[in-house]
């Protein structure tokens, strides 16, 4: 009897796993924008980077948001804080606008398919619009890292790397 129950349990588990694989998008058909979760849409609308500037961050170019969060630990001067805050505010204002436009472009792409208007030409136009907006959004975040990094001393950059958990030698990604 135990063997029968064990076999039944294994079959039930295997069937559930197969169903999950056959329906990886189940429940996502009700998203406002199919390409992004609600959390991702909220982040885009808020102007958050969510990893868009990772190449800068992981190679020794701190971001303005993190610098402002860590201003005391980094012993930033009043002048540094003012310039970094201004850079952050410019970046966030532009990122919010671009994020909203990107969400709108992705919604337009969804509408093409939902309304059965998608064809090769409309698809390329919609994809290019979304891709261009995403590129511009990512550029906005990366440029902010470029703008604020020269404001820091070598000691502040090293302290930032350590506080962020990157350890010694941060920014020398390719040299181990």
CSV table of N, CA and C in Angstrom, one decimal:
chain,number,residue,atom,x,y,z
A,1,UNK,N,0.8,-1.2,0.0
A,1,UNK,CA,0.0,0.0,0.0
A,1,UNK,C,0.9,1.3,0.0
A,2,UNK,N,1.9,1.2,0.8
A,2,UNK,CA,2.8,2.4,0.8
A,2,UNK,C,3.4,2.6,-0.5
A,3,UNK,N,3.8,1.6,-1.2
A,3,UNK,CA,4.4,1.7,-2.6
A,3,UNK,C,3.4,2.3,-3.5
A,4,UNK,N,2.1,2.0,-3.4
A,4,UNK,CA,1.1,2.5,-4.3
A,4,UNK,C,0.9,4.0,-4.0
A,5,UNK,N,0.9,4.4,-2.7
A,5,UNK,CA,0.7,5.8,-2.3
A,5,UNK,C,2.0,6.6,-2.8
A,6,UNK,N,3.1,6.0,-2.6
A,6,UNK,CA,4.4,6.7,-3.0
A,6,UNK,C,4.3,6.9,-4.6
A,7,UNK,N,4.0,5.9,-5.3
A,7,UNK,CA,3.9,6.0,-6.8
A,7,UNK,C,2.9,7.0,-7.2
A,8,UNK,N,1.7,7.1,-6.5
A,8,UNK,CA,0.7,8.0,-6.8
A,8,UNK,C,1.2,9.5,-6.5
A,9,UNK,N,1.9,9.6,-5.4
A,9,UNK,CA,2.5,10.9,-5.1
A,9,UNK,C,3.5,11.4,-6.1
A,10,UNK,N,4.3,10.5,-6.6
A,10,UNK,CA,5.3,10.8,-7.6
A,10,UNK,C,4.6,11.2,-8.9
A,11,UNK,N,3.6,10.5,-9.3
A,11,UNK,CA,2.9,10.8,-10.5
A,11,UNK,C,2.2,12.2,-10.4
A,12,UNK,N,1.6,12.4,-9.3
A,12,UNK,CA,0.9,13.7,-9.1
A,12,UNK,C,1.9,14.9,-9.2
A,13,UNK,N,3.1,14.7,-8.5
A,13,UNK,CA,4.1,15.7,-8.6
A,13,UNK,C,4.6,15.9,-10.0
A,14,UNK,N,4.8,14.9,-10.7
A,14,UNK,CA,5.3,14.9,-12.1
A,14,UNK,C,4.3,15.6,-13.0
A,15,UNK,N,3.0,15.3,-12.8
A,15,UNK,CA,2.0,15.9,-13.6
A,15,UNK,C,1.9,17.4,-13.3
A,16,UNK,N,2.0,17.8,-12.1
A,16,UNK,CA,2.0,19.2,-11.7
A,16,UNK,C,3.2,20.0,-12.3
A,17,UNK,N,4.4,19.4,-12.2
A,17,UNK,CA,5.6,20.0,-12.8
A,17,UNK,C,5.4,20.1,-14.3
A,18,UNK,N,4.9,19.1,-15.0
A,18,UNK,CA,4.7,19.2,-16.4
A,18,UNK,C,3.7,20.3,-16.8
A,19,UNK,N,2.6,20.4,-16.0
A,19,UNK,CA,1.6,21.5,-16.2
A,19,UNK,C,2.2,22.9,-16.1
A,20,UNK,N,3.1,23.0,-15.1
A,20,UNK,CA,3.8,24.3,-14.9
A,20,UNK,C,4.6,24.7,-16.1
A,21,UNK,N,5.3,23.7,-16.6
A,21,UNK,CA,6.2,23.9,-17.8
A,21,UNK,C,5.4,24.2,-19.0
A,22,UNK,N,4.2,23.6,-19.1
A,22,UNK,CA,3.4,23.8,-20.3
A,22,UNK,C,2.6,25.1,-20.2
A,23,UNK,N,2.5,25.7,-19.0
A,23,UNK,CA,1.8,27.0,-18.9
A,23,UNK,C,2.6,28.0,-18.1
A,24,UNK,N,3.8,28.4,-18.7
A,24,UNK,CA,4.7,29.3,-17.9
A,24,UNK,C,4.2,30.7,-17.8
A,25,UNK,N,3.2,31.1,-18.6
A,25,UNK,CA,2.7,32.5,-18.6
A,25,UNK,C,1.3,32.5,-18.0
A,26,UNK,N,0.8,31.4,-17.4
A,26,UNK,CA,-0.5,31.4,-16.8
A,26,UNK,C,-0.7,32.5,-15.8
A,27,UNK,N,-1.7,33.2,-15.9
A,27,UNK,CA,-2.0,34.3,-14.9
A,27,UNK,C,-1.4,35.6,-15.4
A,28,UNK,N,-0.5,35.6,-16.3
A,28,UNK,CA,0.1,36.9,-16.8
A,28,UNK,C,-0.7,37.6,-17.8
A,29,UNK,N,-1.7,36.9,-18.4
A,29,UNK,CA,-2.5,37.5,-19.4
A,29,UNK,C,-3.3,38.7,-19.0
A,30,UNK,N,-3.4,38.9,-17.7
A,30,UNK,CA,-4.2,40.0,-17.1
A,30,UNK,C,-3.3,41.2,-16.8
A,31,UNK,N,-2.0,41.1,-17.1
A,31,UNK,CA,-1.1,42.3,-16.8
A,31,UNK,C,-1.5,43.5,-17.6
A,32,UNK,N,-1.3,44.6,-17.0
A,32,UNK,CA,-1.5,45.9,-17.8
A,32,UNK,C,-0.6,46.0,-19.0
A,33,UNK,N,0.7,45.5,-18.7
A,33,UNK,CA,1.7,45.5,-19.8
A,33,UNK,C,2.4,44.1,-19.7
A,34,UNK,N,2.2,43.3,-20.7
A,34,UNK,CA,2.6,41.9,-20.6
A,34,UNK,C,4.1,41.7,-20.4
A,35,UNK,N,4.9,42.7,-20.9
A,35,UNK,CA,6.4,42.5,-20.8
A,35,UNK,C,6.9,42.8,-19.4
A,36,UNK,N,6.2,43.5,-18.5
A,36,UNK,CA,6.7,43.8,-17.2
A,36,UNK,C,5.7,43.4,-16.1
A,37,UNK,N,6.2,43.1,-15.0
A,37,UNK,CA,5.3,42.8,-13.8
A,37,UNK,C,4.9,44.2,-13.2
A,38,UNK,N,3.9,44.1,-12.3
A,38,UNK,CA,3.4,45.3,-11.7
A,38,UNK,C,4.5,46.1,-11.0
A,39,UNK,N,5.4,45.3,-10.4
A,39,UNK,CA,6.5,45.9,-9.6
A,39,UNK,C,7.5,46.6,-10.6
A,40,UNK,N,7.7,46.0,-11.8
A,40,UNK,CA,8.6,46.6,-12.7
A,40,UNK,C,8.0,47.9,-13.3
A,41,UNK,N,6.7,47.8,-13.6
A,41,UNK,CA,6.0,49.0,-14.1
A,41,UNK,C,6.1,50.2,-13.1
A,42,UNK,N,5.9,49.8,-11.8
A,42,UNK,CA,6.0,50.9,-10.7
A,42,UNK,C,7.4,51.4,-10.7
A,43,UNK,N,8.4,50.6,-10.8
A,43,UNK,CA,9.8,51.1,-10.8
A,43,UNK,C,10.1,52.0,-12.0
A,44,UNK,N,9.6,51.6,-13.1
A,44,UNK,CA,9.8,52.5,-14.3
A,44,UNK,C,9.1,53.8,-14.2
A,45,UNK,N,7.9,53.8,-13.7
A,45,UNK,CA,7.2,55.1,-13.5
A,45,UNK,C,7.8,55.9,-12.4
A,46,UNK,N,8.5,55.3,-11.4
A,46,UNK,CA,9.1,56.1,-10.3
A,46,UNK,C,10.5,56.5,-10.7
A,47,UNK,N,11.0,56.1,-11.9
A,47,UNK,CA,12.3,56.6,-12.3
A,47,UNK,C,13.5,55.8,-11.7
A,48,UNK,N,13.1,54.6,-11.2
A,48,UNK,CA,14.2,53.8,-10.5
A,48,UNK,C,15.0,53.1,-11.6
A,49,UNK,N,16.3,52.8,-11.3
A,49,UNK,CA,17.2,52.2,-12.2
A,49,UNK,C,17.0,50.7,-12.3
A,50,UNK,N,16.8,50.0,-11.2
A,50,UNK,CA,16.7,48.6,-11.2
A,50,UNK,C,17.7,47.8,-12.1
A,51,UNK,N,19.0,48.2,-11.9
A,51,UNK,CA,20.0,47.4,-12.6
A,51,UNK,C,20.4,48.0,-13.9
A,52,UNK,N,19.7,49.0,-14.4
A,52,UNK,CA,20.0,49.6,-15.7
A,52,UNK,C,21.4,50.1,-15.8
A,53,UNK,N,22.0,50.5,-14.7
A,53,UNK,CA,23.4,51.1,-14.7
A,53,UNK,C,24.4,50.2,-14.1
A,54,UNK,N,24.0,48.9,-14.1
A,54,UNK,CA,24.9,47.9,-13.5
A,54,UNK,C,26.4,47.9,-14.0
A,55,UNK,N,26.6,48.1,-15.4
A,55,UNK,CA,27.9,48.2,-15.9
A,55,UNK,C,28.8,49.3,-15.2
A,56,UNK,N,28.1,50.4,-14.9
A,56,UNK,CA,28.8,51.5,-14.2
A,56,UNK,C,29.0,51.1,-12.7
A,57,UNK,N,28.0,50.7,-12.1
A,57,UNK,CA,28.0,50.4,-10.7
A,57,UNK,C,29.1,49.4,-10.3
A,58,UNK,N,29.1,48.3,-11.1
A,58,UNK,CA,30.1,47.2,-10.8
A,58,UNK,C,31.5,47.5,-11.3
A,59,UNK,N,31.7,48.6,-11.9
A,59,UNK,CA,33.1,48.9,-12.4
A,59,UNK,C,33.6,50.2,-11.8
A,60,UNK,N,33.1,50.6,-10.7
A,60,UNK,CA,33.7,51.7,-10.0
A,60,UNK,C,33.1,53.1,-10.2
A,61,UNK,N,31.8,53.1,-10.8
A,61,UNK,CA,31.1,54.4,-11.0
A,61,UNK,C,29.9,54.4,-10.2
A,62,UNK,N,30.0,55.0,-9.0
A,62,UNK,CA,28.8,55.0,-8.1
A,62,UNK,C,27.6,55.7,-8.6
A,63,UNK,N,26.4,55.4,-8.2
A,63,UNK,CA,25.2,56.0,-8.6
A,63,UNK,C,24.8,57.1,-7.6
A,64,UNK,N,24.2,58.2,-8.1
A,64,UNK,CA,23.8,59.3,-7.2
A,64,UNK,C,22.8,58.9,-6.1
A,65,UNK,N,21.9,58.0,-6.3
A,65,UNK,CA,21.0,57.6,-5.3
A,65,UNK,C,21.7,56.9,-4.1
A,66,UNK,N,22.6,56.0,-4.5
A,66,UNK,CA,23.3,55.3,-3.4
A,66,UNK,C,24.3,56.2,-2.7
A,67,UNK,N,24.9,57.2,-3.4
A,67,UNK,CA,25.7,58.1,-2.8
A,67,UNK,C,25.0,59.0,-1.8
A,68,UNK,N,23.8,59.4,-2.1
A,68,UNK,CA,23.0,60.2,-1.2
A,68,UNK,C,22.6,59.4,0.0
A,69,UNK,N,22.2,58.1,-0.2
A,69,UNK,CA,21.9,57.2,0.9
A,69,UNK,C,23.0,57.0,1.9
A,70,UNK,N,24.3,57.1,1.3
A,70,UNK,CA,25.5,56.8,2.1
A,70,UNK,C,26.3,58.0,2.4
A,71,UNK,N,25.7,59.2,2.3
A,71,UNK,CA,26.5,60.4,2.4
A,71,UNK,C,27.2,60.6,3.7
A,72,UNK,N,26.7,60.1,4.8
A,72,UNK,CA,27.4,60.2,6.1
A,72,UNK,C,28.6,59.3,6.2
A,73,UNK,N,28.3,58.0,5.8
A,73,UNK,CA,29.4,57.0,5.8
A,73,UNK,C,30.6,57.4,4.9
A,74,UNK,N,30.3,58.1,3.8
A,74,UNK,CA,31.3,58.5,2.8
A,74,UNK,C,31.9,59.9,3.2
A,75,UNK,N,31.3,60.5,4.2
A,75,UNK,CA,31.7,61.9,4.6
A,75,UNK,C,31.7,62.8,3.4
A,76,UNK,N,30.6,62.8,2.7
A,76,UNK,CA,30.5,63.8,1.6
A,76,UNK,C,30.4,65.2,2.1
A,77,UNK,N,31.0,66.1,1.4
A,77,UNK,CA,30.9,67.5,1.8
A,77,UNK,C,29.5,68.1,1.4
A,78,UNK,N,29.2,69.2,1.9
A,78,UNK,CA,28.0,69.9,1.5
A,78,UNK,C,27.9,70.2,0.0
A,79,UNK,N,29.0,70.6,-0.5
A,79,UNK,CA,29.1,70.9,-2.0
A,79,UNK,C,28.9,69.6,-2.8
A,80,UNK,N,29.5,68.5,-2.4
A,80,UNK,CA,29.3,67.2,-3.1
A,80,UNK,C,27.9,66.8,-3.0
A,81,UNK,N,27.3,66.9,-1.8
A,81,UNK,CA,25.9,66.5,-1.7
A,81,UNK,C,25.0,67.3,-2.6
A,82,UNK,N,25.2,68.6,-2.6
A,82,UNK,CA,24.3,69.5,-3.5
A,82,UNK,C,24.4,69.1,-4.9
A,83,UNK,N,25.6,68.9,-5.4
A,83,UNK,CA,25.8,68.6,-6.8
A,83,UNK,C,25.3,67.2,-7.1
A,84,UNK,N,25.5,66.2,-6.2
A,84,UNK,CA,25.0,64.9,-6.5
A,84,UNK,C,23.5,64.9,-6.4
A,85,UNK,N,22.9,65.6,-5.5
A,85,UNK,CA,21.4,65.7,-5.4
A,85,UNK,C,20.8,66.3,-6.7
A,86,UNK,N,21.5,67.4,-7.2
A,86,UNK,CA,21.0,68.0,-8.4
A,86,UNK,C,21.1,67.0,-9.6
A,87,UNK,N,22.2,66.2,-9.7
A,87,UNK,CA,22.3,65.2,-10.7
A,87,UNK,C,21.2,64.2,-10.6
A,88,UNK,N,21.0,63.7,-9.3
A,88,UNK,CA,20.0,62.7,-9.1
A,88,UNK,C,18.6,63.2,-9.5
A,89,UNK,N,18.3,64.4,-9.1
A,89,UNK,CA,16.9,65.0,-9.5
A,89,UNK,C,16.7,65.1,-11.0
A,90,UNK,N,17.8,65.6,-11.7
A,90,UNK,CA,17.7,65.6,-13.2
A,90,UNK,C,17.5,64.3,-13.7
A,91,UNK,N,18.3,63.3,-13.3
A,91,UNK,CA,18.2,61.9,-13.8
A,91,UNK,C,16.8,61.4,-13.5
A,92,UNK,N,16.3,61.5,-12.3
A,92,UNK,CA,15.0,60.9,-11.9
A,92,UNK,C,13.9,61.6,-12.7
A,93,UNK,N,13.9,62.9,-12.9
A,93,UNK,CA,12.9,63.5,-13.7
A,93,UNK,C,12.8,63.0,-15.1
A,94,UNK,N,14.0,62.9,-15.7
A,94,UNK,CA,14.1,62.3,-17.1
A,94,UNK,C,13.7,60.9,-17.1
A,95,UNK,N,14.2,60.1,-16.1
A,95,UNK,CA,13.9,58.7,-16.0
A,95,UNK,C,12.4,58.4,-15.8
A,96,UNK,N,11.7,59.2,-15.1
A,96,UNK,CA,10.3,59.0,-14.9
A,96,UNK,C,9.5,59.3,-16.2
A,97,UNK,N,9.9,60.3,-16.9
A,97,UNK,CA,9.3,60.6,-18.2
A,97,UNK,C,9.5,59.4,-19.2
A,98,UNK,N,10.8,59.0,-19.3
A,98,UNK,CA,11.1,57.9,-20.2
A,98,UNK,C,10.5,56.6,-19.8
A,99,UNK,N,10.4,56.4,-18.5
A,99,UNK,CA,9.8,55.1,-18.0
A,99,UNK,C,8.3,55.1,-18.3
A,100,UNK,N,7.6,56.2,-18.2
A,100,UNK,CA,6.2,56.3,-18.5
A,100,UNK,C,6.0,56.1,-20.0
A,101,UNK,N,6.9,56.7,-20.8
A,101,UNK,CA,6.8,56.5,-22.3
A,101,UNK,C,7.1,55.0,-22.7
A,102,UNK,N,8.1,54.4,-22.0
A,102,UNK,CA,8.4,53.0,-22.3
A,102,UNK,C,7.2,52.1,-21.9
A,103,UNK,N,6.6,52.3,-20.8
A,103,UNK,CA,5.4,51.5,-20.4
A,103,UNK,C,4.3,51.7,-21.4
A,104,UNK,N,4.1,52.9,-21.9
A,104,UNK,CA,3.1,53.2,-22.9
A,104,UNK,C,3.5,52.5,-24.2
A,105,UNK,N,4.7,52.5,-24.6
A,105,UNK,CA,5.1,51.8,-25.8
A,105,UNK,C,4.9,50.3,-25.7
A,106,UNK,N,5.2,49.8,-24.6
A,106,UNK,CA,5.0,48.3,-24.4
A,106,UNK,C,3.5,48.0,-24.4
A,107,UNK,N,2.7,48.9,-23.9
A,107,UNK,CA,1.2,48.7,-23.9
A,107,UNK,C,0.7,48.8,-25.4
A,108,UNK,N,1.3,49.7,-26.2
A,108,UNK,CA,1.0,49.8,-27.6
A,108,UNK,C,1.3,48.5,-28.3
A,109,UNK,N,2.5,47.9,-28.0
A,109,UNK,CA,2.8,46.6,-28.6
A,109,UNK,C,1.8,45.5,-28.2
A,110,UNK,N,1.4,45.5,-26.9
A,110,UNK,CA,0.4,44.5,-26.5
A,110,UNK,C,-0.9,44.8,-27.3
A,111,UNK,N,-1.3,46.0,-27.5
A,111,UNK,CA,-2.5,46.3,-28.2
A,111,UNK,C,-2.5,45.9,-29.7
A,112,UNK,N,-1.3,46.0,-30.3
A,112,UNK,CA,-1.2,45.5,-31.6
A,112,UNK,C,-1.6,44.0,-31.7
A,113,UNK,N,-1.1,43.2,-30.8
A,113,UNK,CA,-1.5,41.8,-30.8
A,113,UNK,C,-2.9,41.5,-30.3
A,114,UNK,N,-3.3,42.2,-29.2
A,114,UNK,CA,-4.6,42.0,-28.7
A,114,UNK,C,-5.7,42.4,-29.7
A,115,UNK,N,-5.5,43.4,-30.5
A,115,UNK,CA,-6.4,43.9,-31.5
A,115,UNK,C,-6.2,43.3,-32.8
A,116,UNK,N,-5.3,42.3,-32.9
A,116,UNK,CA,-5.1,41.6,-34.2
A,116,UNK,C,-4.6,42.6,-35.3
A,117,UNK,N,-3.8,43.6,-35.0
A,117,UNK,CA,-3.3,44.5,-36.0
A,117,UNK,C,-1.8,44.3,-36.2
A,118,UNK,N,-1.2,43.4,-35.6
A,118,UNK,CA,0.2,43.1,-35.7
A,118,UNK,C,0.5,42.5,-37.1
A,119,UNK,N,1.5,43.1,-37.8
A,119,UNK,CA,2.1,42.5,-39.0
A,119,UNK,C,3.5,42.8,-38.9
A,120,UNK,N,4.3,42.3,-39.8
A,120,UNK,CA,5.8,42.5,-39.7
A,120,UNK,C,6.2,44.0,-39.7
A,121,UNK,N,5.5,44.9,-40.4
A,121,UNK,CA,5.8,46.3,-40.4
A,121,UNK,C,5.5,47.0,-39.1
A,122,UNK,N,4.2,46.8,-38.6
A,122,UNK,CA,3.8,47.4,-37.4
A,122,UNK,C,4.6,46.9,-36.2
A,123,UNK,N,5.0,45.6,-36.3
A,123,UNK,CA,5.8,45.0,-35.2
A,123,UNK,C,7.2,45.7,-35.1
A,124,UNK,N,7.8,45.9,-36.2
A,124,UNK,CA,9.2,46.5,-36.2
A,124,UNK,C,9.1,47.9,-35.7
A,125,UNK,N,8.1,48.7,-36.1
A,125,UNK,CA,7.9,50.0,-35.6
A,125,UNK,C,7.7,50.1,-34.1
A,126,UNK,N,6.8,49.2,-33.6
A,126,UNK,CA,6.5,49.1,-32.2
A,126,UNK,C,7.7,48.7,-31.4
A,127,UNK,N,8.4,47.7,-31.9
A,127,UNK,CA,9.6,47.2,-31.2
A,127,UNK,C,10.7,48.2,-31.1
A,128,UNK,N,10.9,48.9,-32.3
A,128,UNK,CA,12.0,49.9,-32.3
A,128,UNK,C,11.7,51.1,-31.4
A,129,UNK,N,10.4,51.5,-31.3
A,129,UNK,CA,10.0,52.6,-30.4
A,129,UNK,C,10.3,52.2,-28.9
A,130,UNK,N,9.9,51.0,-28.5
A,130,UNK,CA,10.2,50.5,-27.2
A,130,UNK,C,11.7,50.3,-26.9
A,131,UNK,N,12.4,49.8,-27.9
A,131,UNK,CA,13.9,49.6,-27.7
A,131,UNK,C,14.6,50.9,-27.6
A,132,UNK,N,14.2,51.9,-28.4
A,132,UNK,CA,14.8,53.2,-28.4
A,132,UNK,C,14.6,53.9,-27.0
A,133,UNK,N,13.4,53.8,-26.5
A,133,UNK,CA,13.1,54.4,-25.2
A,133,UNK,C,13.8,53.7,-24.1
A,134,UNK,N,13.9,52.4,-24.1
A,134,UNK,CA,14.7,51.6,-23.1
A,134,UNK,C,16.2,52.0,-23.2
A,135,UNK,N,16.7,52.2,-24.4
A,135,UNK,CA,18.1,52.6,-24.5
A,135,UNK,C,18.3,54.0,-23.9
A,136,UNK,N,17.4,54.9,-24.2
A,136,UNK,CA,17.5,56.2,-23.7
A,136,UNK,C,17.4,56.3,-22.2
A,137,UNK,N,16.5,55.4,-21.7
A,137,UNK,CA,16.4,55.4,-20.2
A,137,UNK,C,17.6,54.8,-19.6
A,138,UNK,N,18.2,53.8,-20.1
A,138,UNK,CA,19.4,53.2,-19.6
A,138,UNK,C,20.5,54.2,-19.7
A,139,UNK,N,20.6,54.9,-20.8
A,139,UNK,CA,21.7,55.9,-21.0
A,139,UNK,C,21.5,57.0,-19.9
A,140,UNK,N,20.3,57.4,-19.6
A,140,UNK,CA,20.1,58.4,-18.6
A,140,UNK,C,20.6,58.0,-17.2
A,141,UNK,N,20.4,56.7,-16.9
A,141,UNK,CA,20.9,56.2,-15.6
A,141,UNK,C,22.5,56.1,-15.6
A,142,UNK,N,23.0,55.6,-16.7
A,142,UNK,CA,24.5,55.4,-16.8
A,142,UNK,C,25.2,56.8,-16.8
A,143,UNK,N,24.6,57.8,-17.5
A,143,UNK,CA,25.2,59.1,-17.5
A,143,UNK,C,25.2,59.8,-16.1
A,144,UNK,N,24.2,59.5,-15.3
A,144,UNK,CA,24.2,60.0,-14.0
A,144,UNK,C,25.4,59.5,-13.2
A,145,UNK,N,25.7,58.2,-13.4
A,145,UNK,CA,26.9,57.6,-12.7
A,145,UNK,C,28.2,58.3,-13.2
A,146,UNK,N,28.3,58.5,-14.5
A,146,UNK,CA,29.4,59.2,-15.1
A,146,UNK,C,29.5,60.7,-14.5
A,147,UNK,N,28.4,61.3,-14.3
A,147,UNK,CA,28.4,62.7,-13.9
A,147,UNK,C,28.9,62.8,-12.4
A,148,UNK,N,28.5,61.9,-11.6
A,148,UNK,CA,28.9,62.1,-10.1
A,148,UNK,C,30.2,61.4,-9.7
A,149,UNK,N,30.7,60.5,-10.5
A,149,UNK,CA,31.9,59.8,-10.0
A,149,UNK,C,33.1,60.7,-9.9
A,150,UNK,N,33.3,61.7,-10.8
A,150,UNK,CA,34.5,62.6,-10.7
A,150,UNK,C,34.4,63.5,-9.5
A,151,UNK,N,33.3,63.6,-8.8
A,151,UNK,CA,33.1,64.4,-7.7
A,151,UNK,C,33.7,63.8,-6.4
A,152,UNK,N,34.0,62.5,-6.5
A,152,UNK,CA,34.4,61.8,-5.3
A,152,UNK,C,35.9,61.7,-5.2
A,153,UNK,N,36.5,61.6,-4.0
A,153,UNK,CA,37.9,61.4,-3.9
A,153,UNK,C,38.1,59.9,-4.0
A,154,UNK,N,39.4,59.5,-4.2
A,154,UNK,CA,39.7,58.1,-4.3
A,154,UNK,C,39.3,57.3,-3.1
A,155,UNK,N,39.5,58.0,-1.9
A,155,UNK,CA,39.1,57.3,-0.6
A,155,UNK,C,37.6,57.1,-0.6
A,156,UNK,N,36.8,58.1,-1.1
A,156,UNK,CA,35.4,57.9,-1.0
A,156,UNK,C,34.9,56.8,-2.0
A,157,UNK,N,35.6,56.7,-3.1
A,157,UNK,CA,35.2,55.6,-4.1
A,157,UNK,C,35.5,54.3,-3.5
A,158,UNK,N,36.7,54.2,-2.8
A,158,UNK,CA,37.0,52.9,-2.2
A,158,UNK,C,36.1,52.6,-1.1
A,159,UNK,N,35.7,53.6,-0.2
A,159,UNK,CA,34.8,53.3,0.9
A,159,UNK,C,33.4,52.9,0.3
A,160,UNK,N,33.0,53.5,-0.8
A,160,UNK,CA,31.7,53.2,-1.4
A,160,UNK,C,31.7,51.7,-1.8
A,161,UNK,N,32.8,51.3,-2.5
A,161,UNK,CA,32.9,49.9,-2.9
A,161,UNK,C,32.8,49.0,-1.8
A,162,UNK,N,33.5,49.3,-0.7
A,162,UNK,CA,33.5,48.4,0.5
A,162,UNK,C,32.1,48.4,1.1
A,163,UNK,N,31.5,49.5,1.2
A,163,UNK,CA,30.2,49.6,1.9
A,163,UNK,C,29.1,48.9,1.0
A,164,UNK,N,29.3,48.9,-0.3
A,164,UNK,CA,28.4,48.2,-1.2
A,164,UNK,C,28.6,46.7,-1.3
A,165,UNK,N,29.7,46.3,-0.7
A,165,UNK,CA,30.0,44.9,-0.7
A,165,UNK,C,30.9,44.4,-1.8
A,166,UNK,N,31.5,45.3,-2.5
A,166,UNK,CA,32.3,44.9,-3.7
A,166,UNK,C,33.7,44.5,-3.3
A,167,UNK,N,34.1,44.9,-2.2
A,167,UNK,CA,35.5,44.5,-1.7
A,167,UNK,C,36.6,45.3,-2.3
A,168,UNK,N,37.8,45.0,-1.9
A,168,UNK,CA,39.0,45.7,-2.4
A,168,UNK,C,39.1,45.3,-3.9
A,169,UNK,N,39.7,46.2,-4.6
A,169,UNK,CA,39.9,46.0,-6.1
A,169,UNK,C,38.7,46.3,-6.9
A,170,UNK,N,37.7,46.9,-6.3
A,170,UNK,CA,36.5,47.2,-7.1
A,170,UNK,C,36.8,48.0,-8.3
A,171,UNK,N,36.2,47.7,-9.4
A,171,UNK,CA,36.4,48.5,-10.6
A,171,UNK,C,37.5,47.9,-11.5
A,172,UNK,N,38.1,46.8,-11.1
A,172,UNK,CA,39.0,46.1,-11.9
A,172,UNK,C,38.4,44.7,-12.2
A,173,UNK,N,37.2,44.8,-12.7
A,173,UNK,CA,36.4,43.6,-13.0
A,173,UNK,C,37.1,42.5,-13.7
A,174,UNK,N,37.9,42.9,-14.7
A,174,UNK,CA,38.5,41.9,-15.6
A,174,UNK,C,39.8,41.4,-15.1
A,175,UNK,N,40.4,41.9,-14.0
A,175,UNK,CA,41.7,41.6,-13.5
A,175,UNK,C,41.5,40.8,-12.2
A,176,UNK,N,41.8,39.5,-12.1
A,176,UNK,CA,41.6,38.8,-10.9
A,176,UNK,C,42.9,38.1,-10.5
